[in-house]
Coordinates of C-alpha atoms in Angstrom, one line a residue:
X30 CA 70.7 59.5 97.6
X31 CA 74.2 60.7 98.2
X32 CA 76.9 60.4 95.6
X33 CA 79.4 57.5 96.1
X34 CA 82.2 59.9 97.0
X35 CA 79.9 61.5 99.6
X36 CA 79.3 58.1 101.2
X37 CA 83.1 57.5 101.3
X38 CA 83.7 60.8 103.1
X39 CA 80.9 60.0 105.6
X40 CA 82.3 56.5 106.3
X41 CA 85.8 57.9 106.8
X42 CA 84.6 60.5 109.2
X43 CA 82.6 57.9 111.2
X44 CA 85.4 55.3 111.3
X45 CA 88.3 57.6 111.9
X46 CA 89.8 57.2 115.4
X47 CA 92.2 60.1 115.0
X48 CA 91.9 63.1 117.2
X49 CA 91.5 66.5 115.6
X50 CA 91.8 69.0 118.5
X51 CA 89.9 71.8 116.8
X52 CA 87.0 69.5 115.9
X53 CA 86.6 67.8 119.3
X54 CA 84.3 70.4 120.8
X55 CA 82.7 71.5 117.6
X56 CA 80.0 70.3 115.2
X57 CA 81.1 69.5 111.7
X58 CA 78.6 70.3 109.0
X59 CA 78.9 69.2 105.4
X60 CA 76.5 70.7 102.9
X61 CA 75.3 68.4 100.1
X62 CA 73.9 69.8 96.8
X63 CA 70.8 68.2 95.3
X64 CA 73.2 66.5 92.8
X65 CA 74.7 64.7 95.7
X66 CA 78.2 66.2 95.6
X67 CA 79.9 67.7 98.6
X68 CA 79.6 71.5 98.7
X69 CA 83.0 73.2 98.8
X70 CA 81.8 75.1 101.8
X71 CA 82.4 73.4 105.1
X72 CA 81.2 75.0 108.3
X73 CA 82.7 74.7 111.7
X74 CA 80.7 75.7 114.7
X75 CA 83.2 78.0 116.4
X76 CA 81.1 79.0 119.4
X77 CA 83.8 77.7 121.8
X78 CA 86.4 80.0 120.2
X79 CA 84.1 83.0 120.0
X80 CA 83.5 82.8 123.7
X81 CA 87.1 82.5 124.7
X82 CA 88.9 85.7 125.9
X83 CA 90.7 87.9 123.5
X84 CA 94.5 87.2 123.2
X85 CA 96.7 89.5 125.2
X86 CA 100.3 90.5 124.7
X87 CA 102.9 89.4 127.2
X88 CA 104.6 91.9 129.5
X89 CA 107.7 92.1 127.2
X90 CA 105.8 92.3 123.9
X91 CA 107.2 95.0 121.5
X92 CA 105.7 95.7 118.1
X93 CA 104.7 98.9 116.3
X94 CA 103.3 99.9 113.0
X95 CA 102.6 103.5 111.8
X96 CA 101.8 105.2 108.6
X97 CA 102.0 108.8 107.2
X98 CA 98.5 110.2 107.2
X99 CA 99.3 112.6 104.3
X100 CA 102.0 113.1 101.7
X101 CA 105.3 114.7 102.4
X102 CA 106.2 117.5 100.0
X103 CA 109.9 118.0 99.0
X104 CA 111.4 116.7 102.2
X105 CA 115.0 117.4 101.3
X106 CA 118.1 115.5 102.4
X107 CA 118.3 113.5 105.6
X108 CA 114.8 114.4 106.6
X109 CA 113.3 112.1 109.3
X110 CA 109.9 110.7 108.3
X111 CA 107.1 111.3 110.7
X112 CA 104.6 108.3 110.7
X113 CA 101.9 110.1 112.7
X114 CA 99.0 107.5 112.4
X115 CA 99.9 104.7 114.8
X116 CA 98.1 101.4 114.2
X117 CA 99.8 99.5 117.0
X118 CA 102.4 100.4 119.6
X119 CA 102.9 97.5 122.0
X120 CA 105.6 98.4 124.5
X121 CA 105.3 102.1 123.6
X122 CA 108.6 102.3 121.9
X123 CA 107.5 104.3 118.9
X124 CA 107.2 108.1 119.2
X125 CA 104.7 109.4 116.6
X126 CA 105.7 113.1 117.1
X127 CA 109.4 112.5 116.2
X128 CA 109.1 109.4 114.0
X129 CA 111.7 107.6 116.2
X130 CA 111.5 104.1 117.7
X131 CA 113.3 103.7 121.0
X132 CA 113.9 100.1 122.1
X133 CA 112.2 99.4 125.4
X134 CA 114.0 96.1 125.7
X135 CA 117.4 94.7 124.7
X136 CA 117.1 92.2 121.9
X137 CA 117.0 91.5 118.2
X138 CA 114.5 93.6 116.2
X139 CA 113.0 93.3 112.8
X140 CA 112.0 96.4 110.9
X141 CA 110.1 97.0 107.7
X142 CA 109.4 100.3 105.9
X143 CA 107.7 101.3 102.6
X144 CA 107.6 104.4 100.5
X145 CA 105.2 105.3 97.7
X146 CA 106.0 107.7 94.9
X147 CA 104.1 109.1 91.9
X148 CA 105.0 110.8 88.6
X149 CA 108.6 111.6 88.1
X150 CA 109.7 111.6 91.7
X151 CA 112.8 109.8 93.1
X152 CA 113.8 109.2 96.7
X153 CA 115.9 107.0 98.9
X154 CA 114.6 106.0 102.3
X155 CA 117.2 104.8 104.9
X156 CA 116.7 102.8 108.0
X157 CA 118.9 104.4 110.7
X158 CA 119.8 102.3 113.7
X159 CA 121.9 103.8 116.5
X160 CA 122.9 106.7 114.3
X161 CA 124.1 104.6 111.3
X162 CA 122.6 103.6 108.0
X163 CA 121.4 100.0 108.5
X164 CA 119.4 99.6 105.4
X165 CA 118.1 101.6 102.4
X166 CA 115.7 101.4 99.5
X167 CA 115.6 103.6 96.4
X168 CA 112.7 104.3 94.0
X169 CA 112.5 106.4 90.9
X170 CA 109.2 106.7 89.1
X171 CA 109.5 106.7 85.3
X172 CA 106.6 108.6 84.1
X173 CA 104.0 111.3 84.9
X174 CA 101.2 108.8 85.5
X175 CA 103.2 106.0 87.2
X176 CA 102.6 105.1 90.8
X177 CA 105.1 102.8 92.5
X178 CA 105.9 101.5 95.9
X179 CA 109.2 100.1 97.4
X180 CA 109.7 98.4 100.7
X181 CA 112.7 97.3 102.8
X182 CA 113.4 95.0 105.7
X183 CA 116.2 95.0 108.2
X184 CA 117.2 93.1 111.4
X185 CA 119.3 94.7 114.1
X186 CA 120.5 94.0 117.7
X187 CA 119.5 96.9 119.9
X188 CA 120.1 97.7 123.5
X189 CA 117.4 99.2 125.6
X190 CA 117.3 102.9 124.8
X191 CA 118.8 102.6 121.3
X192 CA 116.9 104.3 118.5
X193 CA 115.8 103.5 114.9
X194 CA 114.0 105.7 112.4
X195 CA 113.5 106.2 108.6
X196 CA 115.0 109.2 106.8
X197 CA 115.7 110.4 103.3
X198 CA 119.2 110.1 101.9
X199 CA 120.6 112.7 99.5
X200 CA 119.6 113.7 95.9
X201 CA 115.8 113.5 96.4
X202 CA 113.1 114.9 94.1
X203 CA 109.4 115.5 94.7
X204 CA 106.8 114.4 97.0
X205 CA 106.5 111.2 99.0
X206 CA 102.9 109.9 98.7
X207 CA 100.8 108.4 101.5
X208 CA 97.1 107.9 101.6
X209 CA 94.6 105.1 101.9
X210 CA 95.4 104.0 98.3
X211 CA 99.0 103.2 99.4
X212 CA 100.7 104.3 102.6
X213 CA 104.3 105.2 103.3
X214 CA 104.8 103.1 106.5
X215 CA 107.2 102.0 109.2
X216 CA 106.9 99.0 111.5
X217 CA 109.0 96.8 113.8
X218 CA 108.9 94.1 116.4
X219 CA 111.1 92.4 119.0
X220 CA 112.1 89.0 117.7
X221 CA 113.9 87.8 120.8

Protein backbone atom coordinates (compact mmCIF):
# COMPACT_ATOMS: atom_id res chain seq x y z
CA UNK A 1 0.00 0.00 0.00
CA UNK A 2 1.51 3.37 -0.93
CA UNK A 3 2.31 5.93 1.70
CA UNK A 4 -0.13 8.89 1.95
CA UNK A 5 2.46 11.27 0.52
CA UNK A 6 2.88 8.93 -2.45
CA UNK A 7 -0.86 8.95 -3.15
CA UNK A 8 -0.88 12.76 -3.07
CA UNK A 9 1.94 12.89 -5.61
CA UNK A 10 0.16 10.41 -7.89
CA UNK A 11 -3.12 12.36 -7.66
CA UNK A 12 -1.37 15.65 -8.42
CA UNK A 13 0.28 14.10 -11.45
CA UNK A 14 -3.05 12.66 -12.74
CA UNK A 15 -5.08 15.83 -12.15
CA UNK A 16 -2.51 18.34 -13.35
CA UNK A 17 -3.49 20.07 -16.57
CA UNK A 18 -0.25 21.97 -16.88
CA UNK A 19 1.94 21.25 -19.85
CA UNK A 20 5.55 20.31 -19.16
CA UNK A 21 7.25 20.25 -22.58
CA UNK A 22 10.10 17.93 -21.66
CA UNK A 23 7.61 15.39 -20.25
CA UNK A 24 5.06 15.43 -23.07
CA UNK A 25 6.74 12.74 -25.19
CA UNK A 26 8.43 10.89 -22.36
CA UNK A 27 7.38 8.35 -19.79
CA UNK A 28 7.67 9.39 -16.15
CA UNK A 29 8.67 6.63 -13.74
CA UNK A 30 8.62 6.97 -9.97
CA UNK A 31 10.28 4.21 -7.96
CA UNK A 32 8.59 3.25 -4.68
CA UNK A 33 10.47 1.53 -1.86
CA UNK A 34 8.84 -1.33 0.01
CA UNK A 35 8.28 1.17 2.84
CA UNK A 36 6.02 3.08 0.48
CA UNK A 37 8.12 6.27 0.26
CA UNK A 38 9.08 7.82 -3.07
CA UNK A 39 12.60 6.95 -4.14
CA UNK A 40 14.75 10.06 -4.64
CA UNK A 41 15.67 8.73 -8.06
CA UNK A 42 13.24 9.71 -10.79
CA UNK A 43 13.83 8.40 -14.25
CA UNK A 44 12.86 10.09 -17.49
CA UNK A 45 12.76 8.10 -20.70
CA UNK A 46 14.96 10.26 -22.93
CA UNK A 47 14.78 8.20 -26.07
CA UNK A 48 13.42 11.14 -28.06
CA UNK A 49 16.40 13.29 -27.00
CA UNK A 50 18.95 10.55 -27.64
CA UNK A 51 17.73 10.11 -31.20
CA UNK A 52 17.81 13.81 -32.04
CA UNK A 53 20.80 15.11 -34.02
CA UNK A 54 23.83 16.49 -32.22
CA UNK A 55 23.85 20.26 -31.79
CA UNK A 56 25.95 22.17 -34.27
CA UNK A 57 27.58 25.56 -34.07
CA UNK A 58 26.39 28.43 -36.20
CA UNK A 59 28.50 29.82 -39.01
CA UNK A 60 29.77 32.70 -36.83
CA UNK A 61 30.47 30.69 -33.66
CA UNK A 62 33.83 31.48 -32.11
CA UNK A 63 35.13 29.70 -29.02
CA UNK A 64 38.46 28.18 -28.05
CA UNK A 65 40.02 26.46 -25.07
CA UNK A 66 43.59 25.15 -24.90
CA UNK A 67 45.98 23.95 -22.20
CA UNK A 68 49.73 23.55 -21.83
CA UNK A 69 50.51 19.87 -22.20
CA UNK A 70 53.63 20.15 -20.01
CA UNK A 71 55.25 22.56 -17.52
CA UNK A 72 57.14 25.65 -18.68
CA UNK A 73 60.55 25.96 -17.00
CA UNK A 74 61.85 29.46 -16.15
CA UNK A 75 60.04 31.28 -18.97
CA UNK A 76 61.57 34.70 -18.27
CA UNK A 77 60.01 38.10 -18.78
CA UNK A 78 57.32 38.80 -21.40
CA UNK A 79 57.31 35.19 -22.60
CA UNK A 80 54.21 34.19 -24.60
CA UNK A 81 52.56 31.04 -23.26
CA UNK A 82 52.04 28.29 -25.81
CA UNK A 83 48.85 26.34 -25.09
CA UNK A 84 49.56 23.43 -27.39
CA UNK A 85 46.76 21.01 -26.46
CA UNK A 86 43.61 22.41 -28.07
CA UNK A 87 40.31 21.16 -26.66
CA UNK A 88 38.03 23.26 -28.92
CA UNK A 89 38.72 25.84 -31.63
CA UNK A 90 35.39 26.84 -33.23
CA UNK A 91 36.08 29.54 -35.79
CA UNK A 92 39.78 28.54 -35.97
CA UNK A 93 40.92 31.75 -34.30
CA UNK A 94 43.40 30.15 -31.88
CA UNK A 95 46.91 29.34 -33.19
CA UNK A 96 48.42 26.52 -31.06
CA UNK A 97 51.94 26.96 -32.45
CA UNK A 98 52.20 30.62 -31.43
CA UNK A 99 49.74 30.74 -28.50
CA UNK A 100 47.94 33.67 -30.15
CA UNK A 101 44.20 34.07 -30.73
CA UNK A 102 43.30 36.11 -33.83
CA UNK A 103 39.69 37.31 -33.90
CA UNK A 104 37.92 35.86 -36.95
CA UNK A 105 34.95 38.23 -36.40
CA UNK A 106 34.49 41.73 -35.03
CA UNK A 107 32.72 41.73 -31.68
CA UNK A 108 32.93 41.53 -27.90
CA UNK A 109 35.02 38.64 -26.61
CA UNK A 110 35.36 37.08 -23.17
CA UNK A 111 38.69 35.52 -22.17
CA UNK A 112 39.73 33.35 -19.28
CA UNK A 113 43.16 32.09 -18.30
CA UNK A 114 44.66 30.15 -15.43
CA UNK A 115 48.15 29.44 -14.13
CA UNK A 116 49.33 26.76 -11.71
CA UNK A 117 52.48 27.07 -9.58
CA UNK A 118 54.21 24.80 -7.08
CA UNK A 119 56.79 25.27 -4.33
CA UNK A 120 58.34 28.71 -4.03
CA UNK A 121 57.55 29.99 -7.53
CA UNK A 122 55.99 33.34 -8.37
CA UNK A 123 54.71 34.61 -11.72
CA UNK A 124 52.37 37.15 -13.25
CA UNK A 125 50.35 36.20 -16.33
CA UNK A 126 49.06 39.05 -18.48
CA UNK A 127 46.23 39.04 -20.99
CA UNK A 128 47.49 41.01 -23.98
CA UNK A 129 44.88 42.41 -26.38
CA UNK A 130 45.93 44.39 -29.46
CA UNK A 131 49.45 44.81 -28.02
CA UNK A 132 48.35 46.20 -24.64
CA UNK A 133 48.01 44.68 -21.18
CA UNK A 134 44.26 44.12 -20.79
CA UNK A 135 44.30 42.03 -17.61
CA UNK A 136 46.75 40.35 -15.26
CA UNK A 137 46.92 37.82 -12.43
CA UNK A 138 49.75 37.26 -9.96
CA UNK A 139 50.53 34.23 -7.84
CA UNK A 140 53.28 33.53 -5.34
CA UNK A 141 53.46 30.15 -3.67
CA UNK A 142 54.47 30.30 -0.03
CA UNK A 143 56.17 26.99 0.65
CA UNK A 144 58.05 24.05 -0.82
CA UNK A 145 55.03 21.73 -0.79
CA UNK A 146 52.32 24.24 -1.73
CA UNK A 147 50.47 23.91 -5.01
CA UNK A 148 48.27 26.85 -6.06
CA UNK A 149 46.27 28.04 -9.03
CA UNK A 150 45.11 31.52 -10.07
CA UNK A 151 42.74 32.52 -12.84
CA UNK A 152 41.64 35.69 -14.57
CA UNK A 153 38.80 36.84 -16.77
CA UNK A 154 38.69 39.73 -19.22
CA UNK A 155 36.27 41.14 -21.79
CA UNK A 156 37.39 43.13 -24.82
CA UNK A 157 36.07 44.57 -28.05
CA UNK A 158 38.08 43.22 -30.97
CA UNK A 159 38.01 43.91 -34.67
CA UNK A 160 38.50 41.06 -37.12
CA UNK A 161 42.26 40.32 -37.21
CA UNK A 162 43.05 41.73 -33.73
CA UNK A 163 45.08 39.43 -31.50
CA UNK A 164 45.05 38.28 -27.88
CA UNK A 165 47.50 36.09 -25.96
CA UNK A 166 48.85 35.35 -22.49
CA UNK A 167 52.42 36.22 -21.46
CA UNK A 168 54.51 36.56 -18.34
CA UNK A 169 55.17 40.01 -16.89
CA UNK A 170 58.52 40.86 -15.26
CA UNK A 171 60.19 39.54 -12.11
CA UNK A 172 59.20 35.90 -12.47
CA UNK A 173 60.73 32.94 -10.67
CA UNK A 174 60.53 29.22 -11.35
CA UNK A 175 58.43 26.88 -13.39
CA UNK A 176 54.81 27.21 -14.48
CA UNK A 177 53.11 23.88 -13.85
CA UNK A 178 50.62 22.16 -16.17
CA UNK A 179 49.47 18.56 -16.19
CA UNK A 180 46.32 16.52 -15.71
CA UNK A 181 46.31 17.37 -11.99
CA UNK A 182 45.90 21.07 -12.84
CA UNK A 183 46.36 22.76 -16.19
CA UNK A 184 47.62 26.18 -17.11
CA UNK A 185 44.96 27.15 -19.66
CA UNK A 186 43.59 29.85 -21.99
CA UNK A 187 40.11 30.15 -23.44
CA UNK A 188 37.82 32.65 -25.06
CA UNK A 189 34.56 33.07 -26.90
CA UNK A 190 32.64 35.63 -28.94
CA UNK A 191 29.85 37.11 -26.83
CA UNK A 192 28.27 39.24 -29.55
